[in-house]
XYZ file of C-alpha atoms in Angstrom:
707
model
C 103.596 87.357 -183.183
C 102.648 85.055 -180.274
C 99.523 85.654 -178.275
C 98.814 84.137 -174.847
C 95.185 83.209 -174.420
C 93.872 83.233 -170.933
C 92.238 79.928 -169.893
C 88.532 79.970 -169.437
C 87.266 80.767 -165.911
C 86.378 77.659 -163.893
C 82.659 77.225 -163.458
C 81.336 78.880 -160.310
C 80.302 75.493 -158.902
C 83.952 74.258 -159.190
C 85.583 77.183 -157.473
C 86.616 77.085 -153.807
C 84.459 79.009 -151.450
C 85.855 80.818 -148.369
C 84.711 80.249 -144.775
C 85.739 81.907 -141.540
C 87.681 79.960 -138.913
C 90.216 80.247 -136.105
C 93.763 78.843 -135.749
C 93.524 76.301 -132.880
C 97.185 76.117 -131.979
C 98.977 77.160 -128.816
C 100.153 80.554 -130.013
C 99.156 83.851 -128.385
C 98.070 85.146 -131.763
C 94.948 82.907 -132.097
C 94.550 84.104 -135.657
C 91.236 84.729 -137.296
C 91.325 82.780 -140.529
C 89.794 82.555 -143.977
C 89.788 78.973 -145.201
C 89.237 77.871 -148.778
C 86.898 74.887 -149.172
C 87.656 72.965 -152.331
C 84.874 71.460 -154.474
C 86.195 68.068 -153.254
C 85.132 68.964 -149.675
C 88.747 69.317 -148.531
C 90.312 72.460 -147.218
C 92.695 74.379 -149.454
C 94.611 77.581 -148.909
C 94.304 79.483 -145.613
C 94.778 83.242 -145.152
C 94.641 85.570 -142.213
C 91.403 87.526 -141.789
C 91.901 91.159 -142.763
C 88.811 92.329 -140.895
C 90.329 91.247 -137.593
C 92.421 94.200 -136.396
C 94.954 92.017 -134.600
C 95.406 89.268 -137.230
C 95.347 92.081 -139.897
C 95.542 89.474 -142.760
C 98.848 87.967 -141.558
C 99.401 84.401 -140.435
C 102.455 82.120 -140.132
C 103.565 79.993 -143.069
C 102.912 76.684 -141.361
C 99.254 77.421 -140.812
C 98.886 78.932 -144.324
C 99.771 75.485 -145.699
C 97.592 73.567 -143.231
C 95.962 71.624 -146.102
C 99.254 69.717 -146.345
C 98.651 68.495 -142.798
C 94.882 67.912 -143.017
C 95.126 65.977 -146.244
C 98.329 64.130 -145.341
C 98.472 60.463 -146.604
C 99.786 59.257 -143.213
C 96.948 60.779 -141.240
C 95.246 58.348 -138.877
C 91.829 57.422 -140.290
C 90.685 54.345 -138.281
C 91.100 53.040 -134.692
C 94.186 50.857 -134.210
C 94.932 47.959 -131.827
C 98.576 47.248 -130.932
C 99.816 43.847 -132.210
C 103.568 44.137 -131.589
C 105.808 45.384 -128.835
C 105.205 48.829 -127.403
C 106.864 51.417 -129.607
C 107.133 49.084 -132.599
C 104.412 50.900 -134.585
C 102.713 47.484 -135.213
C 98.943 47.828 -135.170
C 95.839 46.488 -136.881
C 92.679 48.358 -137.710
C 89.544 47.864 -135.570
C 86.195 49.434 -135.669
C 85.007 52.107 -133.246
C 82.698 49.857 -131.205
C 85.483 47.413 -130.504
C 87.951 50.315 -129.804
C 85.659 52.021 -127.362
C 84.769 48.737 -125.614
C 88.426 47.877 -125.227
C 89.260 51.326 -123.918
C 86.448 51.204 -121.379
C 87.396 47.799 -120.162
C 91.065 48.788 -119.829
C 90.132 51.816 -117.708
C 87.670 49.829 -115.580
C 90.288 47.120 -115.055
C 92.770 49.655 -113.678
C 90.039 51.066 -111.443
C 89.145 47.652 -110.088
C 92.789 46.732 -109.416
C 94.163 49.999 -107.995
C 91.234 52.415 -107.532
C 89.939 55.239 -109.706
C 92.995 57.444 -109.091
C 95.146 54.901 -110.908
C 93.635 56.292 -114.180
C 95.173 59.527 -115.396
C 93.471 61.451 -118.249
C 96.362 63.435 -119.743
C 95.689 66.271 -122.176
C 97.011 69.615 -123.144
C 97.037 72.240 -125.928
C 97.186 70.460 -129.247
C 93.982 72.394 -129.719
C 93.213 75.535 -127.817
C 89.464 75.193 -128.335
C 87.697 75.195 -124.951
C 85.363 72.301 -125.811
C 87.875 69.981 -127.411
C 90.824 70.815 -125.102
C 89.084 70.751 -121.781
C 86.172 68.285 -122.133
C 88.314 65.382 -120.874
C 88.373 67.114 -117.509
C 84.622 66.531 -117.273
C 85.251 62.760 -117.448
C 88.030 63.058 -114.892
C 85.775 64.667 -112.346
C 82.822 62.392 -113.019
C 84.947 59.274 -112.560
C 87.207 60.679 -109.789
C 90.266 59.838 -111.854
C 93.581 61.534 -110.937
C 93.326 65.198 -111.898
C 95.693 66.768 -114.343
C 97.789 69.649 -113.019
C 98.954 71.651 -116.037
C 102.580 72.862 -115.649
C 104.485 72.502 -118.872
C 103.918 76.014 -120.233
C 102.603 78.926 -118.192
C 103.309 78.293 -114.543
C 106.687 79.956 -114.023
C 105.612 82.917 -116.132
C 102.157 83.407 -114.720
C 103.235 82.984 -111.103
C 105.899 85.703 -111.659
C 103.446 88.035 -113.367
C 100.763 87.458 -110.763
C 103.213 88.145 -107.965
C 103.517 91.688 -109.178
C 100.297 92.620 -111.016
C 97.832 90.337 -109.253
C 96.011 89.520 -112.465
C 96.923 87.882 -115.827
C 96.008 90.810 -118.045
C 97.596 93.886 -119.574
C 97.543 96.505 -122.268
C 95.977 95.660 -125.665
C 98.828 94.556 -127.949
C 97.416 96.655 -130.749
C 98.578 99.693 -128.748
C 102.028 98.895 -130.044
C 100.874 100.895 -133.058
C 101.087 104.105 -130.992
C 104.176 103.195 -129.039
C 107.569 104.902 -129.286
C 109.570 102.031 -127.833
C 108.547 98.414 -128.123
C 110.540 95.835 -126.120
C 110.126 92.180 -127.120
C 111.464 90.419 -124.082
C 112.089 86.641 -124.216
C 109.965 85.988 -127.257
C 111.000 85.143 -130.866
C 107.855 86.702 -132.295
C 108.816 86.110 -135.910
C 108.564 82.364 -135.230
C 106.000 82.138 -132.456
C 103.583 85.059 -132.807
C 104.049 86.715 -136.084
C 101.327 89.309 -135.590
C 103.367 91.015 -132.914
C 105.849 91.927 -135.623
C 103.105 93.311 -137.816
C 102.149 95.861 -135.254
C 105.681 96.586 -134.039
C 107.090 97.128 -137.556
C 104.128 99.305 -138.417
C 104.823 101.567 -135.398
C 108.442 101.891 -136.538
C 107.428 102.731 -140.082
C 104.621 105.171 -139.198
C 106.017 106.929 -136.125
C 109.659 106.047 -135.884
C 109.217 103.725 -132.902
C 112.292 101.825 -131.703
C 112.241 98.040 -131.337
C 114.380 96.470 -128.625
C 114.748 92.685 -128.322
C 116.072 90.823 -125.332
C 116.980 87.190 -126.001
C 119.662 84.548 -125.524
C 120.587 84.169 -129.204
C 120.294 86.228 -132.309
C 116.898 85.118 -133.505
C 115.090 86.368 -136.651
C 113.220 88.739 -134.303
C 116.487 90.128 -132.950
C 117.663 90.637 -136.485
C 114.865 93.146 -136.945
C 115.707 95.032 -133.750
C 116.995 98.625 -133.461
C 118.584 97.596 -130.129
C 119.563 93.991 -129.602
C 120.239 92.869 -126.059
C 121.961 89.486 -126.222
C 122.154 87.974 -122.701
C 123.090 84.652 -121.114
C 120.221 82.214 -120.328
C 118.514 82.765 -116.981
C 119.897 86.275 -116.328
C 116.906 88.352 -117.241
C 116.346 89.285 -113.611
C 119.819 90.774 -113.440
C 119.212 92.906 -116.547
C 115.821 94.038 -115.252
C 117.354 95.103 -111.941
C 120.075 97.055 -113.618
C 117.493 98.879 -115.789
C 115.464 99.809 -112.775
C 118.691 100.895 -110.936
C 119.249 103.445 -113.730
C 115.683 104.615 -113.694
C 115.970 105.404 -110.000
C 119.501 106.766 -110.204
C 118.964 109.135 -113.144
C 115.567 110.494 -112.155
C 113.476 108.501 -114.596
C 111.375 106.727 -111.884
C 107.897 108.156 -111.832
C 107.602 108.964 -108.123
C 104.021 110.168 -108.303
C 102.835 107.075 -110.114
C 104.751 104.796 -107.720
C 103.290 106.512 -104.668
C 99.769 105.817 -105.973
C 100.122 102.406 -107.589
C 103.047 100.502 -106.068
C 103.978 98.928 -102.831
C 107.462 98.550 -101.285
C 109.084 101.190 -103.571
C 111.531 102.432 -100.926
C 112.654 98.834 -100.236
C 113.096 98.203 -103.977
C 115.127 101.398 -104.523
C 117.440 100.609 -101.618
C 117.823 97.026 -102.773
C 118.787 98.140 -106.339
C 121.539 100.510 -105.165
C 124.025 97.621 -105.480
C 122.496 96.158 -108.619
C 123.471 98.518 -111.398
C 124.853 97.901 -114.850
C 128.408 97.154 -113.528
C 126.942 94.426 -111.357
C 124.660 93.057 -114.137
C 127.300 93.055 -116.949
C 129.276 89.926 -115.851
C 126.078 88.070 -114.954
C 124.323 88.722 -118.259
C 127.333 88.966 -120.582
C 125.923 92.212 -121.857
C 128.373 95.187 -121.990
C 127.710 97.748 -119.311
C 127.310 100.526 -121.922
C 124.538 98.616 -123.631
C 122.589 98.166 -120.358
C 122.975 101.916 -119.652
C 121.800 102.816 -123.189
C 118.706 100.698 -123.011
C 117.819 101.791 -119.539
C 118.040 105.471 -120.533
C 115.935 104.844 -123.604
C 113.206 103.219 -121.417
C 113.390 106.119 -119.039
C 113.234 108.787 -121.684
C 110.314 107.164 -123.537
C 106.887 107.480 -121.771
C 105.145 105.313 -124.428
C 107.336 102.252 -123.814
C 105.520 98.999 -124.467
C 106.801 95.611 -123.141
C 105.647 92.467 -124.953
C 106.787 89.928 -122.401
C 107.201 86.358 -123.645
C 107.295 82.911 -122.143
C 110.679 81.633 -123.184
C 112.794 83.316 -120.586
C 110.583 82.014 -117.759
C 111.417 78.397 -118.580
C 114.373 78.434 -116.254
C 114.680 77.488 -112.571
C 114.583 81.175 -111.683
C 111.869 81.871 -114.300
C 109.186 83.210 -111.933
C 111.591 85.643 -110.287
C 112.829 86.824 -113.664
C 109.262 87.391 -114.913
C 108.410 89.436 -111.753
C 111.566 91.510 -112.245
C 110.808 92.306 -115.886
C 107.184 93.109 -115.143
C 108.369 95.633 -112.598
C 110.223 97.814 -115.111
C 107.112 99.584 -116.679
C 105.840 100.227 -113.107
C 108.986 101.992 -112.039
C 108.969 103.979 -115.320
C 105.222 104.822 -114.980
C 104.720 103.600 -118.518
C 101.290 102.162 -117.670
C 99.771 105.634 -117.620
C 100.172 106.147 -121.348
C 98.453 104.698 -124.399
C 101.148 102.667 -126.145
C 102.860 102.144 -122.793
C 102.727 99.381 -120.200
C 103.007 95.677 -120.879
C 101.191 92.555 -121.918
C 102.175 89.032 -121.210
C 98.832 87.229 -121.549
C 95.222 88.403 -121.770
C 93.921 85.092 -120.446
C 92.625 86.625 -117.233
C 90.152 88.972 -118.866
C 87.493 86.505 -120.151
C 85.805 85.374 -116.968
C 84.596 82.036 -118.403
C 82.092 79.843 -116.632
C 83.415 76.447 -117.741
C 81.341 74.414 -115.329
C 79.517 72.531 -118.110
C 82.607 71.920 -120.292
C 84.804 70.768 -117.376
C 82.159 69.292 -115.002
C 83.400 71.585 -112.232
C 80.356 70.825 -110.093
C 81.776 67.298 -109.707
C 85.311 68.345 -108.880
C 86.627 66.915 -105.640
C 89.794 68.681 -104.401
C 90.621 65.633 -102.219
C 91.417 63.702 -105.508
C 95.084 64.013 -106.189
C 96.410 66.201 -108.972
C 99.419 64.879 -110.855
C 102.067 67.162 -112.352
C 102.039 67.138 -116.177
C 105.769 67.889 -116.409
C 106.652 65.004 -114.146
C 105.042 62.250 -116.221
C 108.339 60.402 -116.375
C 108.843 60.209 -112.545
C 105.152 59.486 -112.129
C 105.074 56.567 -114.559
C 108.254 55.248 -112.946
C 106.451 55.205 -109.588
C 108.549 57.809 -107.716
C 106.790 58.284 -104.431
C 106.934 62.078 -104.254
C 105.665 62.466 -107.868
C 102.638 60.204 -107.096
C 101.373 62.615 -104.457
C 100.480 59.943 -102.004
C 98.226 57.874 -104.371
C 98.449 54.595 -106.196
C 100.622 53.966 -109.268
C 99.253 55.078 -112.623
C 97.955 52.014 -114.307
C 96.078 53.605 -117.246
C 96.584 56.714 -119.397
C 94.048 58.322 -121.720
C 95.811 61.009 -123.819
C 94.426 63.760 -126.021
C 96.038 66.877 -127.570
C 99.609 66.186 -126.497
C 102.730 64.123 -127.259
C 104.594 63.645 -123.985
C 107.002 61.082 -125.452
C 108.481 64.034 -127.399
C 107.669 67.154 -125.388
C 107.947 66.075 -121.732
C 111.282 66.504 -119.845
C 113.479 63.682 -118.636
C 112.782 61.562 -121.598
C 114.659 58.487 -120.449
C 112.126 58.183 -117.539
C 109.209 59.004 -119.870
C 110.326 56.297 -122.293
C 110.811 53.706 -119.604
C 107.433 54.571 -118.039
C 105.526 54.203 -121.300
C 107.243 50.895 -121.939
C 105.797 49.329 -118.799
C 103.942 46.125 -119.708
C 101.384 46.843 -116.942
C 100.478 50.321 -118.237
C 97.310 50.526 -120.381
C 97.665 53.500 -122.795
C 95.165 55.059 -125.136
C 96.103 57.926 -127.463
C 93.601 59.998 -129.472
C 95.624 61.610 -132.259
C 96.020 62.851 -135.837
C 99.237 60.954 -136.633
C 101.222 58.012 -135.295
C 103.348 60.228 -133.016
C 106.064 59.099 -130.661
C 103.387 58.782 -127.961
C 100.845 57.018 -130.190
C 103.482 54.459 -131.106
C 103.567 53.513 -127.347
C 99.803 53.042 -127.091
C 97.783 49.926 -126.770
C 94.860 51.561 -128.697
C 95.102 54.575 -131.006
C 91.997 56.559 -131.946
C 91.832 58.884 -134.991
C 90.997 62.485 -134.168
C 89.419 65.359 -136.053
C 91.277 68.555 -136.890
C 89.993 72.097 -136.285
C 88.029 72.594 -139.462
C 86.177 69.288 -138.798
C 84.384 70.189 -135.550
C 82.885 73.276 -133.789
C 84.785 74.982 -131.047
C 85.164 78.195 -128.996
C 88.509 80.051 -128.570
C 89.903 82.822 -126.522
C 93.102 84.690 -127.491
C 96.022 85.167 -125.216
C 97.929 87.781 -127.083
C 94.918 90.018 -127.836
C 91.389 90.501 -126.451
C 89.159 88.486 -128.749
C 86.721 85.587 -128.355
C 86.372 83.615 -131.601
C 84.184 80.817 -132.965
C 85.640 78.127 -135.173
C 82.823 76.272 -136.972
C 82.918 72.892 -138.508
C 83.686 73.506 -142.183
C 84.242 70.044 -143.700
C 83.436 66.419 -142.904
C 86.281 64.540 -141.175
C 88.102 61.986 -143.376
C 87.807 58.287 -142.691
C 86.514 57.379 -139.256
C 88.000 60.327 -137.384
C 86.007 61.494 -134.316
C 86.221 64.605 -132.219
C 87.512 64.708 -128.691
C 83.981 65.513 -127.498
C 82.413 62.520 -129.290
C 85.019 60.120 -127.831
C 84.725 61.469 -124.279
C 80.923 61.252 -124.369
C 80.991 57.744 -125.842
C 83.374 56.596 -123.117
C 81.313 58.209 -120.436
C 78.287 56.072 -121.395
C 80.396 52.886 -121.254
C 82.047 53.886 -117.949
C 78.836 54.836 -116.154
C 79.861 58.556 -115.842
C 77.032 61.008 -115.559
C 76.952 64.738 -116.213
C 74.687 66.944 -118.314
C 77.653 67.986 -120.506
C 77.917 64.451 -121.879
C 74.506 64.821 -123.449
C 75.193 68.144 -125.184
C 76.623 68.851 -128.621
C 79.666 71.054 -129.023
C 77.471 73.863 -130.151
C 75.256 73.390 -127.181
C 78.271 73.569 -124.834
C 79.521 76.681 -126.571
C 76.193 78.427 -126.362
C 75.772 77.438 -122.649
C 79.284 78.691 -121.841
C 78.818 82.022 -123.667
C 75.544 82.759 -121.934
C 76.707 81.633 -118.518
C 79.778 83.858 -118.925
C 77.781 86.914 -119.982
C 79.150 86.879 -123.476
C 75.948 86.603 -125.460
C 74.878 83.599 -127.554
C 76.488 81.378 -130.098
C 74.212 82.707 -132.808
C 75.421 86.282 -132.053
C 79.135 85.174 -132.025
C 78.739 83.161 -135.202
C 77.213 86.075 -136.975
C 79.942 88.446 -135.810
C 82.767 85.882 -136.419
C 84.722 87.226 -133.401
C 84.027 89.377 -130.375
C 86.452 92.162 -129.214
C 86.289 92.208 -125.393
C 88.948 94.820 -124.800
C 88.635 96.095 -121.234
C 88.379 99.868 -120.684
C 91.633 101.658 -120.865
C 91.806 102.283 -117.120
C 91.251 98.610 -116.411
C 93.653 97.337 -119.087
C 96.374 99.673 -117.806
C 95.634 98.976 -114.136
C 94.744 102.615 -113.565
C 91.762 101.555 -111.616
C 94.085 99.305 -109.521
C 96.208 96.214 -109.875
C 94.785 92.812 -109.081
C 95.823 92.552 -105.435
C 93.482 93.428 -102.588
C 95.322 96.655 -101.987
C 95.197 97.471 -105.751
C 98.928 98.086 -105.923
C 101.747 96.433 -107.790
C 103.863 94.379 -105.425
C 107.630 94.758 -105.619
C 108.094 92.514 -102.537
C 106.656 89.067 -102.750
C 105.803 86.345 -100.247
C 106.164 83.486 -102.791
C 104.862 80.867 -100.438
C 101.563 82.692 -100.058
C 101.069 83.453 -103.770
C 97.497 82.754 -104.918
C 97.994 80.436 -107.865
C 95.749 77.604 -108.865
C 98.066 74.833 -107.795
C 97.612 71.830 -105.378
C 100.665 73.009 -103.452
C 103.901 74.909 -103.829
C 106.824 73.404 -105.759
C 110.534 73.701 -105.745
C 112.787 75.677 -103.281
C 110.157 78.328 -102.490
C 111.728 79.285 -99.160
C 114.939 80.317 -101.024
C 113.237 82.689 -103.526
C 114.270 86.329 -103.173
C 111.601 88.683 -101.901
C 112.513 91.587 -104.200
C 113.470 91.502 -107.916
C 116.942 90.007 -108.249
C 119.131 87.534 -110.053
C 118.333 84.271 -108.334
C 121.383 82.055 -108.882
C 119.538 78.742 -108.820
C 120.066 77.996 -112.526
C 122.131 75.138 -113.890
C 125.293 77.150 -114.341
C 128.114 75.586 -116.409
C 130.749 73.555 -114.583
C 134.140 72.125 -115.535
C 132.426 68.808 -116.391
C 129.483 70.433 -118.188
C 130.804 73.721 -119.596
C 127.913 74.808 -121.804
C 124.406 76.156 -121.206
C 121.804 74.584 -123.535
C 118.560 76.297 -124.595
C 115.972 74.113 -126.367
C 114.276 76.932 -128.376
C 111.179 76.558 -130.631
C 111.603 75.947 -134.313
C 110.037 78.303 -136.746
C 108.316 75.660 -138.896
C 107.016 73.492 -136.023
C 104.783 74.305 -133.078
C 106.015 72.087 -130.273
C 105.678 68.633 -131.925
C 103.009 69.706 -134.361
C 103.793 70.093 -138.069
C 106.761 67.765 -137.733
C 104.926 65.258 -139.892
C 104.417 67.631 -142.874
C 107.114 67.465 -145.554
C 107.456 71.176 -146.046
C 107.996 71.991 -142.386
C 110.369 69.026 -141.848
C 112.291 69.879 -144.961
C 112.760 73.506 -143.913
C 113.987 72.603 -140.478
C 116.285 69.875 -141.685
C 118.327 67.524 -139.496
C 118.209 68.119 -135.755
C 121.058 70.489 -135.093
C 122.940 72.497 -132.489
C 123.976 76.172 -132.822
C 127.499 76.673 -131.506
C 129.598 79.796 -131.432
C 132.547 79.353 -133.913
C 135.149 80.007 -131.190
C 133.554 77.416 -128.934
C 133.361 74.944 -131.870
C 137.068 75.477 -132.598
C 137.976 74.861 -128.996
C 136.061 71.578 -129.140
C 137.528 70.535 -132.407
C 134.179 70.847 -134.206
C 133.391 71.975 -137.718
C 130.220 72.823 -139.553
C 128.146 69.662 -140.117
C 130.024 67.487 -137.628
C 127.948 65.094 -135.516
C 128.013 66.174 -131.870
C 127.085 64.155 -128.845
C 125.429 66.511 -126.367
C 125.263 65.118 -122.807
C 123.650 66.217 -119.549
C 123.367 64.306 -116.351
C 120.106 62.971 -117.725
C 121.277 61.423 -121.003
C 122.691 62.089 -124.418
C 121.479 63.281 -127.836
C 123.239 63.378 -131.232
C 122.935 66.587 -133.233
C 124.563 68.177 -136.252
C 126.824 71.152 -135.506
C 125.880 74.490 -137.034
C 128.335 77.349 -136.455
C 126.544 80.529 -135.409
C 127.998 83.786 -134.199
C 124.810 85.098 -132.647
C 125.447 83.512 -129.214
C 127.308 84.327 -126.088
C 130.349 82.124 -125.664
C 129.448 79.031 -123.614
C 125.807 79.018 -124.841
C 124.412 76.471 -127.319
C 120.903 76.370 -128.781
C 118.882 73.536 -130.395
C 115.749 74.676 -132.274
C 113.290 71.825 -131.828
C 111.054 69.743 -131.222
C 111.821 66.974 -133.719
C 110.410 63.452 -133.421
C 112.594 61.113 -131.453
C 113.005 58.942 -134.534
C 114.433 61.913 -136.423
C 117.524 61.717 -134.186
C 120.318 59.252 -134.403
C 119.929 56.754 -131.540
C 116.159 57.707 -131.366
C 116.562 60.078 -128.507
C 115.010 63.567 -128.752
C 116.110 66.849 -127.257
C 114.089 66.431 -124.025
C 116.365 63.626 -123.020
C 118.630 66.431 -121.750
C 115.993 68.516 -119.899
C 114.962 68.192 -116.260
C 111.591 67.505 -114.629
C 112.444 69.048 -111.323
C 109.704 71.584 -110.727
C 110.269 75.379 -110.969
C 109.339 77.332 -107.849
C 106.774 78.299 -106.748
C 104.024 76.729 -108.928
C 105.744 74.069 -110.959
C 106.815 73.804 -114.571
C 109.820 72.528 -116.446
C 113.025 74.480 -116.980
C 113.401 73.572 -120.672
C 115.953 76.363 -121.383
C 118.148 75.766 -118.294
C 120.496 72.844 -118.898
C 124.269 72.435 -118.488
C 125.802 70.089 -121.054
C 129.071 68.981 -122.543
C 129.910 68.408 -126.197
C 132.071 65.989 -128.072
C 132.582 65.223 -131.699
C 131.424 61.706 -132.643
C 132.263 59.760 -135.775
C 129.304 58.428 -137.768
C 129.148 56.072 -140.697
């Protein structure tokens, strides 16, 4: 008889210990984490914190295996100086003093030759920590460098939501647990905010709630839906109008609520008389009966909760579509009920005083602000993109990878290749952008520095402490910015403070207590009162009403000016036919959707994520594939007016005919010919506040022979 003998327990000193942290990535979930610290001083397994009622112990698989990324053998560990042509990946190690001296001299040389505004500090959301993400702004203001106008993510969505609600806020997402109908509109939550599914599925299990999903292809989220609404890209406004038409027509519109909380109701109702399901069906591709069924379900369900995503707003009519969708719970009166209403983002509830982090006391609005999404046209010297200022002669980049993620990649590539452009990239890996740099600096990851976080998908403030020492010579964004400030002659009190000091100052100046209190609590739930969260004490406009009619040109959005064809935007919710519709020459609509195992261009370097995503591919309806002479696995050349990309064909029935989807973002070098998916996307700004229409592209397909 065989007996298995359990191995002896590891000595207590050799066991991992668990510390609290926060996921730093650009996901609305902003998960509270528990991180194992190995005896070696490295991080190990990561779990979701069970004591955070939103995270509820659940995190995505890519963050759960973060140790694979943090401990990766190809991680940057020392500063590098370019020795070969730009983009060659040829560098030699240098020490930090030499690196910082060279960076400072390069920025000062650009300033002497072309003025301070020829330097453009360019940063984004590779970390969402307020100190490490936004500290570069303090250097920008202190030196009067060109300001950075952030457009690549939220602008179409937020401008549309603000147009109606007047404030970027909404119902607590945890209220989905008491909802009877949960609509996930334009978000693949399984891939991009997994905790939404935790609460939605729990409501279905515990109270029989229905889950409806509106999207442009059959995502894993749509697979879990009780009602799947598969529409054509850029037609969300048409569906929203048809739903509201039914609500008014069939007596589901809450007249008493509308009289008290909305403006322009009569104009909206009259406008919608010609925009019913029969009108919307050919626009959206959704059968008329399915539109009727969904609209009646919304009308008959007081506790109807709308989780409104970002994806559908990344279209040339995205702001109009967002406003239309956000109008539905107002017409239905769903905001009055717990478990009803909507949330898009909670970002407007925190009320931060970021003066010390961002150096706002030094901000000069006369200094130009350059559009993040138009980095290609800017680097190529297009006059309108330069906003009346000098050419950009120097870039300092943190937290972003524009060589992969920015639109109009052919222009981006050509701009970065300029011999007269001095480029510095502070990064974790030798990304597509870092390969184009003159100097590369190694950066810390989230467990290697202190930072402060706010959630967007739920109402929590969280502290992420430094848990381990950084490997090699990695330095935090804050350390690098402060060291450069000293060499550049930039002055501000924030340069003399530690990250913990900046966090404590910001918390106290914002009325959120102290760092010691937050650190002891791990996170702070700042849920507004129910009446405030549900706008029952008024929407965010001066008249405290939701606005169905919008003067888009007068919208109060933090932007240097309006963008795009603002004068053509419809006043009332509608289908605005400004999208790149298919043509005879370009008969397909392309959506560049997020991949489940990547987060933008993050995690593309880890073997597990890259292996699960596989070769860059294109989802094509089998009937469309047959008409194009394509079979599973064929190499396809996908062309827009902006360029061409090679992808592997994957036959997929969960699409409307004429729609193709590529789940990305893969590194450019992962594609044949070295051109990534954003070669196909446009940098023309979305009205009224800018942004890129990543999911709004007309393309053509052809089979290509490969060796």
